[in-house]
PDB file of C-alpha atoms in Angstrom:
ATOM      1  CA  UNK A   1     -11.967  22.380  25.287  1.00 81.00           C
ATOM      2  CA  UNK A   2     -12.342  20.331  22.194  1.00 86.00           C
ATOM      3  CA  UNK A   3     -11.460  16.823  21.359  1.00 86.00           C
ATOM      4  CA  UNK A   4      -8.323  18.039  19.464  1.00 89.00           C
ATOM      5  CA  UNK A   5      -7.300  20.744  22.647  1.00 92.00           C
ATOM      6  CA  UNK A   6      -7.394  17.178  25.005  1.00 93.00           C
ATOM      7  CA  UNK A   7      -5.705  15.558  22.939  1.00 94.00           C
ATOM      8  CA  UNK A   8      -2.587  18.181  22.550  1.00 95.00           C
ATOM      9  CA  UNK A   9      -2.484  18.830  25.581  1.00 96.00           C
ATOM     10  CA  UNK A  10      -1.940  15.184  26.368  1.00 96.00           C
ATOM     11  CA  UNK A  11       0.509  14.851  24.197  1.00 98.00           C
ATOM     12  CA  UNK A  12       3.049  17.459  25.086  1.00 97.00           C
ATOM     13  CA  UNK A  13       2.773  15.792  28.484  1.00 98.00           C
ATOM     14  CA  UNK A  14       3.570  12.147  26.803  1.00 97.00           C
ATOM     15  CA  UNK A  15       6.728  14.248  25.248  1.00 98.00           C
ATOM     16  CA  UNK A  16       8.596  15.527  27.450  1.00 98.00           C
ATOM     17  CA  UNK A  17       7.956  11.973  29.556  1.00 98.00           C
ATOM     18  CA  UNK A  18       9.761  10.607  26.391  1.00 97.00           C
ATOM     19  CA  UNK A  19      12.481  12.701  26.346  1.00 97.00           C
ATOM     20  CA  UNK A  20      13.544  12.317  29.736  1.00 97.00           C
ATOM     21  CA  UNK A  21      13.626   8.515  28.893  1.00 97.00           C
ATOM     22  CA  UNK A  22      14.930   8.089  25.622  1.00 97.00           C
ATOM     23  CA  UNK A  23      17.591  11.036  24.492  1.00 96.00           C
ATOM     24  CA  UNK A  24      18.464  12.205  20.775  1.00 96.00           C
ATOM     25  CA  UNK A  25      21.171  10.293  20.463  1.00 96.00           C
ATOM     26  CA  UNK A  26      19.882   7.361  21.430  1.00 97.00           C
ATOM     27  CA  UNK A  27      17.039   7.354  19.351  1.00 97.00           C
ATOM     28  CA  UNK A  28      19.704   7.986  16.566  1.00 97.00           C
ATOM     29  CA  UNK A  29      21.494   4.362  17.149  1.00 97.00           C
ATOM     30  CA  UNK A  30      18.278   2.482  15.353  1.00 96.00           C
ATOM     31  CA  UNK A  31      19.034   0.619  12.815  1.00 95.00           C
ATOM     32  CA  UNK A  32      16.523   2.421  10.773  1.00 96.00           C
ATOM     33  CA  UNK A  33      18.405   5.497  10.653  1.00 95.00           C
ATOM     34  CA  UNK A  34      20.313   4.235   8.232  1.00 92.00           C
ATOM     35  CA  UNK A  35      17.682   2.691   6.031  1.00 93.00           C
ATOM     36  CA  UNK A  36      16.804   4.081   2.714  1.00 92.00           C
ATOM     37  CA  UNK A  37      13.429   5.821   2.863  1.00 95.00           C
ATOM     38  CA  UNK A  38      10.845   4.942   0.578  1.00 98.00           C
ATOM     39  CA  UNK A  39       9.020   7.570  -1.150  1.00 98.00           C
ATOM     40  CA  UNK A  40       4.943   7.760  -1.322  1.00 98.00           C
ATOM     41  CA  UNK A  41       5.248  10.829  -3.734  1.00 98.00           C
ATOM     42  CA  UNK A  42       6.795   8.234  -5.939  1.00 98.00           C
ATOM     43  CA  UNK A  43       4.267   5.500  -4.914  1.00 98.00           C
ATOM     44  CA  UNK A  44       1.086   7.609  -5.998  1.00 98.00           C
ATOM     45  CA  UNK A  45       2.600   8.598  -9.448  1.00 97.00           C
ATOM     46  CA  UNK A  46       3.452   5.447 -10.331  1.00 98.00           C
ATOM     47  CA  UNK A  47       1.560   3.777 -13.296  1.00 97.00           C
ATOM     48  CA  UNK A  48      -1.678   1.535 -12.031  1.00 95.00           C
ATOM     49  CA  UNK A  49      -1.514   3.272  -8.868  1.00 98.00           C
ATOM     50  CA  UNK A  50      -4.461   2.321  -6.705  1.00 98.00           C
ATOM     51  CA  UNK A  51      -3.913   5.746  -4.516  1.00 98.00           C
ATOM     52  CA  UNK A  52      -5.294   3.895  -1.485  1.00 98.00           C
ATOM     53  CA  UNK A  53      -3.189   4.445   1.749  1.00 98.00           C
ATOM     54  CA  UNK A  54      -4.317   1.908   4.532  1.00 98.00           C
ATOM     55  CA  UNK A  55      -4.554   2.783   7.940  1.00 98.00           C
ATOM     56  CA  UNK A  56      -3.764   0.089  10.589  1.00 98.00           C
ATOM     57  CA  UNK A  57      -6.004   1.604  14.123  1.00 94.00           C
ATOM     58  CA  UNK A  58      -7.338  -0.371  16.458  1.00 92.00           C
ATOM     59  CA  UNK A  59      -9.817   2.295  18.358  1.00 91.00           C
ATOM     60  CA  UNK A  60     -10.944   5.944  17.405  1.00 84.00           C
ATOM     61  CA  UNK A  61     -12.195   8.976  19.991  1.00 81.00           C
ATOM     62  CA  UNK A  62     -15.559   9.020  17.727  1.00 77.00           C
ATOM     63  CA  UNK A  63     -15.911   5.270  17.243  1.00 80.00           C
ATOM     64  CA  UNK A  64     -14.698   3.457  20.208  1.00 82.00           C
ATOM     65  CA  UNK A  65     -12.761   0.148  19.778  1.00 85.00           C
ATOM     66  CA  UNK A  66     -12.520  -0.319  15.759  1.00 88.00           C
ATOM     67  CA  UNK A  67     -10.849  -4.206  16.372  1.00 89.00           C
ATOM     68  CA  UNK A  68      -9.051  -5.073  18.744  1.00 86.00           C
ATOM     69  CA  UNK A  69      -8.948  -9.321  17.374  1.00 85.00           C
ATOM     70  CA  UNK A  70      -6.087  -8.209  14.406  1.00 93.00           C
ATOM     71  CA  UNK A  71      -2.048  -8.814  14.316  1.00 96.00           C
ATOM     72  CA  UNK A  72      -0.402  -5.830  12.598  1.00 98.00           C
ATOM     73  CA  UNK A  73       1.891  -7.951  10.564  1.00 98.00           C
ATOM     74  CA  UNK A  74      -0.762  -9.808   9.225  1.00 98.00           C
ATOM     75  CA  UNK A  75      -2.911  -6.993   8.240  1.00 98.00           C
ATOM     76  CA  UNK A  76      -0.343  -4.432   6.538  1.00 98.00           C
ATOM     77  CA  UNK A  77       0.815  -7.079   4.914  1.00 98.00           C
ATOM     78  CA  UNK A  78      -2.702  -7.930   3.643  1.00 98.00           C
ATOM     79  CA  UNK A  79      -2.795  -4.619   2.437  1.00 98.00           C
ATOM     80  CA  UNK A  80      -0.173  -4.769   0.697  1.00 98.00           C
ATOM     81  CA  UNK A  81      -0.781  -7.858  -1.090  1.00 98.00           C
ATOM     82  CA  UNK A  82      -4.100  -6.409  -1.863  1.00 98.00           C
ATOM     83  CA  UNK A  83      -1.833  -3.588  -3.940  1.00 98.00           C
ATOM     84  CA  UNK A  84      -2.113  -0.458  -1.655  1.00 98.00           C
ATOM     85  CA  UNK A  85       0.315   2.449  -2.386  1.00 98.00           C
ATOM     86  CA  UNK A  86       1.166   2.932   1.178  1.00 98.00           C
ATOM     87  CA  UNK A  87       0.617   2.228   4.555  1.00 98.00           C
ATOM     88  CA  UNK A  88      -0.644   4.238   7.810  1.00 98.00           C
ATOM     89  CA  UNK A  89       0.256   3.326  11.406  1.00 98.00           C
ATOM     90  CA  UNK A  90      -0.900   4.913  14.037  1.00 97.00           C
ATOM     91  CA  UNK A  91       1.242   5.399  17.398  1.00 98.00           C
ATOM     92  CA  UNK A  92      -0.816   7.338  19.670  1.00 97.00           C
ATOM     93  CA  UNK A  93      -1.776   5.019  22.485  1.00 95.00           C
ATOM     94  CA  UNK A  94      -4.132   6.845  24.603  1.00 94.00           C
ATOM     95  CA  UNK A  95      -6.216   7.742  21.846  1.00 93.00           C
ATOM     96  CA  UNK A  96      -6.191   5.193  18.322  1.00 94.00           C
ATOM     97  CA  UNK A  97      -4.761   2.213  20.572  1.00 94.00           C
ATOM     98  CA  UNK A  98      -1.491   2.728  18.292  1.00 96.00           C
ATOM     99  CA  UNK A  99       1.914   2.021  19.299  1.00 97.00           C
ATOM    100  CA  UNK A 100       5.896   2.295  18.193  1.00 98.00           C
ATOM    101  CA  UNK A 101       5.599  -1.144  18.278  1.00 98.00           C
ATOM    102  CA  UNK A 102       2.781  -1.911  15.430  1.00 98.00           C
ATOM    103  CA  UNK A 103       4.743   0.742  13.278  1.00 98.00           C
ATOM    104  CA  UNK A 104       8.099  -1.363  13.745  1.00 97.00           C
ATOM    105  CA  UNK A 105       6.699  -4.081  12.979  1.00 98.00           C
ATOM    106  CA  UNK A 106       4.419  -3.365   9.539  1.00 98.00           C
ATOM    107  CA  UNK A 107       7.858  -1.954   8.650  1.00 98.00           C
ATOM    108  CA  UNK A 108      10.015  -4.912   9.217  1.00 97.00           C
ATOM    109  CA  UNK A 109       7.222  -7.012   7.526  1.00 98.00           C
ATOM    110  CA  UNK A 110       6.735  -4.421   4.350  1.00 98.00           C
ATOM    111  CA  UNK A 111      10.029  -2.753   4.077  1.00 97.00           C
ATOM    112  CA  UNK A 112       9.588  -1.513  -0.034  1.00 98.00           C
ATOM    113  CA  UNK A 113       6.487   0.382   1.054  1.00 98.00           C
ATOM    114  CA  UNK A 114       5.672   4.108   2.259  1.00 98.00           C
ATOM    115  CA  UNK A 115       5.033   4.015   5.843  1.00 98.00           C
ATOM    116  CA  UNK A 116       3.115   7.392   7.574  1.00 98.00           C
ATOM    117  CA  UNK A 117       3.878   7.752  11.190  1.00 98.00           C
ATOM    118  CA  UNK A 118       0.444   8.639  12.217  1.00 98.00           C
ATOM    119  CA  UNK A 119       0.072  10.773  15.252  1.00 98.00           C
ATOM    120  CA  UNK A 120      -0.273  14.337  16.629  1.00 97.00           C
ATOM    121  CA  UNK A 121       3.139  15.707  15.936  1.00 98.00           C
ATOM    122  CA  UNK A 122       4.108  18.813  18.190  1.00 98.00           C
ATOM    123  CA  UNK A 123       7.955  18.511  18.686  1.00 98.00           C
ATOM    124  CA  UNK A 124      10.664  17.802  16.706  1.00 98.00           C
ATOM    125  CA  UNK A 125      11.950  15.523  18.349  1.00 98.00           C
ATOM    126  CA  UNK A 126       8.452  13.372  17.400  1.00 98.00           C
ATOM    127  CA  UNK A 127      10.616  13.559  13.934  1.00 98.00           C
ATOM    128  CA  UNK A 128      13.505  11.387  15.343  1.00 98.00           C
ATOM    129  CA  UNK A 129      10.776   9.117  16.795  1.00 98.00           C
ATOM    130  CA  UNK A 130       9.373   8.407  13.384  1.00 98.00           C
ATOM    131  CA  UNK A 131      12.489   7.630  11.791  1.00 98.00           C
ATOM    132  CA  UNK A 132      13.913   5.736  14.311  1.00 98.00           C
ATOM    133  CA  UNK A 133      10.958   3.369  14.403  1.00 98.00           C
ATOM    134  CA  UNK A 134      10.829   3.031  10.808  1.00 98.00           C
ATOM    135  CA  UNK A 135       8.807   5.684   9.239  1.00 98.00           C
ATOM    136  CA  UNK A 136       8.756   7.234   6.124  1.00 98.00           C
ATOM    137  CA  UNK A 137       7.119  10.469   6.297  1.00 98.00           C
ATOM    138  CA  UNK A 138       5.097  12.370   9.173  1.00 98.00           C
ATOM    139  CA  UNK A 139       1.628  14.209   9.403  1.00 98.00           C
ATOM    140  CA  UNK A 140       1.412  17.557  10.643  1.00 98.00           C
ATOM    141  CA  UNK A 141      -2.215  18.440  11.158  1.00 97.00           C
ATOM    142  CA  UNK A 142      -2.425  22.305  10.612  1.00 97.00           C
ATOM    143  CA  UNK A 143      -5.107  22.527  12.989  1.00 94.00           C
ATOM    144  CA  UNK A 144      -2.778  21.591  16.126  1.00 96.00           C
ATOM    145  CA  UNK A 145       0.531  24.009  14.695  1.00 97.00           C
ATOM    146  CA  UNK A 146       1.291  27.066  14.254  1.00 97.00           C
ATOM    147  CA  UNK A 147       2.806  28.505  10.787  1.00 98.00           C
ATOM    148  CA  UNK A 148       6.033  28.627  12.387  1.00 98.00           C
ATOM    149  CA  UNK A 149       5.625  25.576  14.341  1.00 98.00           C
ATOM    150  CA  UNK A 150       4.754  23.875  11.248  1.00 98.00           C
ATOM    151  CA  UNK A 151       7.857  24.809   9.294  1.00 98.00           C
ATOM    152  CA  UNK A 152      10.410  23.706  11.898  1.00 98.00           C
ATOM    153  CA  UNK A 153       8.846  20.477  11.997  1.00 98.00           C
ATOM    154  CA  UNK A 154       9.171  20.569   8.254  1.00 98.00           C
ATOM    155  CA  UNK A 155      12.548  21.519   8.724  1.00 98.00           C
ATOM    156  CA  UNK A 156      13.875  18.497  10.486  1.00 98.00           C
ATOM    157  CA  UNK A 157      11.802  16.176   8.671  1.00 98.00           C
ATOM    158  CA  UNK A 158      13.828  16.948   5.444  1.00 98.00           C
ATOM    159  CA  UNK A 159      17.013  17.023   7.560  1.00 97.00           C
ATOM    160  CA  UNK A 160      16.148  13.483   8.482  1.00 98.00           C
ATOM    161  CA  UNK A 161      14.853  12.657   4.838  1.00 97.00           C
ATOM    162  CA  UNK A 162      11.065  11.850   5.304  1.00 98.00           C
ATOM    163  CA  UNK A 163       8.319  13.049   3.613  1.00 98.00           C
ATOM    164  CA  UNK A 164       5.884  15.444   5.046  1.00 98.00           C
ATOM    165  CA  UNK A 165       2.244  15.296   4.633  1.00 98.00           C
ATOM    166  CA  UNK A 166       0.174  18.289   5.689  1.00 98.00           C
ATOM    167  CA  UNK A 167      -3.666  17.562   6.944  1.00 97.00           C
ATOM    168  CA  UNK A 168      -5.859  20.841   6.361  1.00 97.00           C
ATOM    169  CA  UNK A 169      -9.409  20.538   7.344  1.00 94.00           C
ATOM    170  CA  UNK A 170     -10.198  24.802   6.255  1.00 95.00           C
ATOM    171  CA  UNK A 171      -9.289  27.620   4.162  1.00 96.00           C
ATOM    172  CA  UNK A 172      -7.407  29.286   7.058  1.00 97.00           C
ATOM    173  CA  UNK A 173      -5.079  26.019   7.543  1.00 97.00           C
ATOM    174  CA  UNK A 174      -3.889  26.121   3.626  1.00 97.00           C
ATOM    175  CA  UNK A 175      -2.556  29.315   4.491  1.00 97.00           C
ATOM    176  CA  UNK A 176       0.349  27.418   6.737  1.00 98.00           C
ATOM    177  CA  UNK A 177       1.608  25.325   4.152  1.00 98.00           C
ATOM    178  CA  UNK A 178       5.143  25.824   3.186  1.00 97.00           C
ATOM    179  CA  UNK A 179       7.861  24.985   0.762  1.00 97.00           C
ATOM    180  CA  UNK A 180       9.034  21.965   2.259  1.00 98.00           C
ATOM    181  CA  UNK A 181       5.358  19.884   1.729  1.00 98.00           C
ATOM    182  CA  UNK A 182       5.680  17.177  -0.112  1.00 97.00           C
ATOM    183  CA  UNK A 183       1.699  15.800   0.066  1.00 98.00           C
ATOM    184  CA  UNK A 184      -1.616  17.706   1.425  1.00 98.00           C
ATOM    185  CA  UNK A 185      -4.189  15.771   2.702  1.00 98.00           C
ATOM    186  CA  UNK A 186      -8.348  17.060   3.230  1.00 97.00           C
ATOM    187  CA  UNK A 187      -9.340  15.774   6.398  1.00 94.00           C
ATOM    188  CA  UNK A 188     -13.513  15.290   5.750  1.00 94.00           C
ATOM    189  CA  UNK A 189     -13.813  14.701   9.355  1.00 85.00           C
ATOM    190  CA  UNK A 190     -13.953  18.062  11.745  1.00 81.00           C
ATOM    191  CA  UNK A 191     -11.558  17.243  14.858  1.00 73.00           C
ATOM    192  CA  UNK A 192     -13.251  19.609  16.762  1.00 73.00           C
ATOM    193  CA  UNK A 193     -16.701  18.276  16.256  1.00 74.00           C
ATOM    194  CA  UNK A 194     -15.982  15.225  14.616  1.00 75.00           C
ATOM    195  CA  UNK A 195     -18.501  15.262  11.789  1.00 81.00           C
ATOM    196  CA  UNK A 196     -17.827  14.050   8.362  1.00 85.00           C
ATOM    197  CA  UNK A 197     -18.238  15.497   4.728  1.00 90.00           C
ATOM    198  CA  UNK A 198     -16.705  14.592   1.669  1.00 93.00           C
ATOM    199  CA  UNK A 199     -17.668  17.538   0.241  1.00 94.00           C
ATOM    200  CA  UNK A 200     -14.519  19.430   2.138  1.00 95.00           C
ATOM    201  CA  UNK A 201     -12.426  17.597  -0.018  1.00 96.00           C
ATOM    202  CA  UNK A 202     -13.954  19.099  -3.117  1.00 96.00           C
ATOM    203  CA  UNK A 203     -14.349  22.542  -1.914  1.00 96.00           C
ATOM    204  CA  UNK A 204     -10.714  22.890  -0.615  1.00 97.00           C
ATOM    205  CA  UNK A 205      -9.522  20.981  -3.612  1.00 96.00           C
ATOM    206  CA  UNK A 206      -9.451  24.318  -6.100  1.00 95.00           C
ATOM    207  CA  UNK A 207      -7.484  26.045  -3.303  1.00 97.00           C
ATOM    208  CA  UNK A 208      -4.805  23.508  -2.996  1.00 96.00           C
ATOM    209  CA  UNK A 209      -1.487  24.104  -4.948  1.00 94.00           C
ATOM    210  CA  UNK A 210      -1.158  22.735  -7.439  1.00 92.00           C
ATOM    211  CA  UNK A 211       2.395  21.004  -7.357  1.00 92.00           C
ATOM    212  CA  UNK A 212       2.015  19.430  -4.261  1.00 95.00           C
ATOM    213  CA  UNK A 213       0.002  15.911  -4.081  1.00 97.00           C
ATOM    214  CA  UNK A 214      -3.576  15.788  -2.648  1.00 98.00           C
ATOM    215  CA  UNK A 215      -4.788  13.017  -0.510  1.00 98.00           C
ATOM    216  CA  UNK A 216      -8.554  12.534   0.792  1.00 97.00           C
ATOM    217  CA  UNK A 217      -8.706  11.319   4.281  1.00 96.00           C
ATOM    218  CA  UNK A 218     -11.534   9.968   6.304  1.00 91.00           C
ATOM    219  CA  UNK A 219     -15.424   9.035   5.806  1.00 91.00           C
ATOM    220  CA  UNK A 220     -14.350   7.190   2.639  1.00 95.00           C
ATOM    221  CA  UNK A 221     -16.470   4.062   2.260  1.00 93.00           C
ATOM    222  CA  UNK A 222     -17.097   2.998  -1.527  1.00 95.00           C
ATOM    223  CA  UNK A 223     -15.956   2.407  -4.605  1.00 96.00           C
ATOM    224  CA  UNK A 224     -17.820   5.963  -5.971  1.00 97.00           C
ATOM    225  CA  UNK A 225     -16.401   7.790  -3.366  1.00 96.00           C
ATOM    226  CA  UNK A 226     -12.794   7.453  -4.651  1.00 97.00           C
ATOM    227  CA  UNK A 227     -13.870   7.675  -8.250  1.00 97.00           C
ATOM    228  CA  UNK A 228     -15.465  10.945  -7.327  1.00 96.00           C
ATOM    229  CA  UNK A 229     -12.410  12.389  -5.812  1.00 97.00           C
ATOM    230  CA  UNK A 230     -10.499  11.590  -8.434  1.00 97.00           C
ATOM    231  CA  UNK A 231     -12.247  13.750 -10.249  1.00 96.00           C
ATOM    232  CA  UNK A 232     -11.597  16.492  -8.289  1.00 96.00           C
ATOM    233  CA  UNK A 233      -7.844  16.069  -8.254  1.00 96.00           C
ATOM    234  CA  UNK A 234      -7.043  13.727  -5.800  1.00 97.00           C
ATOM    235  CA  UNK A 235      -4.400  10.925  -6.407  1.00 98.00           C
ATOM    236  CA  UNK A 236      -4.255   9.276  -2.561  1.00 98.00           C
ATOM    237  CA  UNK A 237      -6.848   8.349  -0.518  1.00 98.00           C
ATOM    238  CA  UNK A 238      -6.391   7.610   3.505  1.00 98.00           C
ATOM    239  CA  UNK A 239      -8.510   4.732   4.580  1.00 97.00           C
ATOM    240  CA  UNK A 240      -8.867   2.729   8.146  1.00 89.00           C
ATOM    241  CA  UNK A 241     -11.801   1.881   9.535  1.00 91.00           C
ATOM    242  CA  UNK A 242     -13.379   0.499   6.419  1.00 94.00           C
ATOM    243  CA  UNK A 243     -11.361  -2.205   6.241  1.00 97.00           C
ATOM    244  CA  UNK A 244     -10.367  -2.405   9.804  1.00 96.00           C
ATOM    245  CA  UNK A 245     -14.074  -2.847  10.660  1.00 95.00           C
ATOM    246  CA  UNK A 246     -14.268  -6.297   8.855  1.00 96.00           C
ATOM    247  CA  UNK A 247     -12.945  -9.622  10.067  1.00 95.00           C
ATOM    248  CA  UNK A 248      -9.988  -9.581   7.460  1.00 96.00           C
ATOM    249  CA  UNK A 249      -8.832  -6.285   6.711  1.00 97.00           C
ATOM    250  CA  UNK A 250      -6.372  -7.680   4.537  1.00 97.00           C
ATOM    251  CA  UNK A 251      -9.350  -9.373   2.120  1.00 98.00           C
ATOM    252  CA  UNK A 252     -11.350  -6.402   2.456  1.00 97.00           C
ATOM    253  CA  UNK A 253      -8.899  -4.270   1.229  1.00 98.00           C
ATOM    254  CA  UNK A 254      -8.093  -6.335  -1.665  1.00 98.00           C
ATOM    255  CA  UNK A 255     -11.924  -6.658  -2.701  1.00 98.00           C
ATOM    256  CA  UNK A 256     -12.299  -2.950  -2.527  1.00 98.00           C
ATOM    257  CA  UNK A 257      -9.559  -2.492  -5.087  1.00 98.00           C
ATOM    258  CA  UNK A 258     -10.440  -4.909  -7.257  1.00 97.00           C
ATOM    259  CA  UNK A 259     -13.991  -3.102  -7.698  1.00 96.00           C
ATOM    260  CA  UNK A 260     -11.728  -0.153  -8.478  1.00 92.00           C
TER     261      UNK A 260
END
């Protein structure tokens, strides 16, 4: 079993828990269900765009504890300041040391910026989760779903009005894309094996469609790594531990974008 099968299988068990504590409707009564959803499609087109998506995680499977000495509020909105075009929370617990609490919060504290619920989504009713905590669009990681299982996600994303950004890591994966995907992200880091290469960003980048958004994630670390993407097509690049491996994330993140 790989790193990716433990974690699934974890998480359907952490799902139905969650249902049979916090129903549907419930989950509907938040007051961000009725919040206006902002857009990181819009975010990466827009003029001076830095592209850089900042992830707040306190702990990784293949690094151990990241930093556990930060505040959430204080470090999204450090990233912010620093002129990112969106944010990334994770919520998986067990795992990234994430919680519905951290995204709540970097949402009350940044509410005009893009906010991915980062986690291992298997259900739809994950979807309600995200919104009702304050997301603004959801991964699927094409590695974990089927086709099929990946369009109903899809599906009630859109009926809930968030954005959906697809994580492909092979050739194989592209093939489960569908109509409804607004961003596709290259994962350079193997879940199964957990190695790292930036050059799966380039390769899969002249198989991506071309309408849809791409985004780099993981392994990036400089300055010439996002200037080298670029030039391969991508507009958004997914970074955590770079910055959340430094005393200020915040400052980090802001020095790293002024050098861009």
């Amino acid at each position: 079993m790989t790193i990716l099968d433990e974690i699934n299988v974890h998480k359907r068990r952490e799902i139905e828990q969650a249902k049979a504590k916090v129903g549907l409707e419930e989950l509907k009564l938040s007051p961000f269900f009725r919040r206006s959803v902002n857009s990181l499609k819009a975010a990466l087109k827009a003029d001076g765009a830095s592209g850089i998506i900042a992830e707040f995680k306190t702990k990784s499977p293949s690094k151990g504890v990241i930093n556990e000495n930060v505040e959430v509020t204080e470090v999204t909105s450090g990233y912010v300041a620093a002129g990112v075009s969106g944010l990334s929370v994770l919520t998986d617990r067990r795992y990234f040391g994430g919680s519905f609490e951290n995204l709540a919060k970097a949402r009350f504290v940044n509410p005009g910026t893009p906010i991915l619920r980062k986690d291992f989504m298997l259900d739809p009713y994950q979807v309600y989760e995200a919104k009702a905590h304050g997301a603004d669009l959801i991964l699927l990681i094409a590695a974990s779903l089927s086709k099929d299982e990946m369009l109903r996600l899809s599906e009630t994303a859109k009926e809930l009005g968030l954005e959906i950004l697809v994580e492909v890591h092979t050739e194989e994966e592209i093939e489960k894309l569908n109509s409804l995907v607004d961003l596709v992200g290259v994962n350079n880091r193997n879940l199964k094996t957990f190695e790292v290469d930036l050059e799966t960003s380039v390769r899969l980048s002249k198989l991506l469609p071309d309408d849809l958004i791409k985004i780099s994630e993981s392994g990036l670390s400089s300055v010439d790594n996002i200037h080298y993407l670029r030039k391969a097509g991508f507009e958004g690049f997914l970074m955590g531990e770079n910055f959340m491996k430094t005393e200020d994330p915040g400052r980090a993140c802001a020095d790293f974008i002024h050098s861009l």
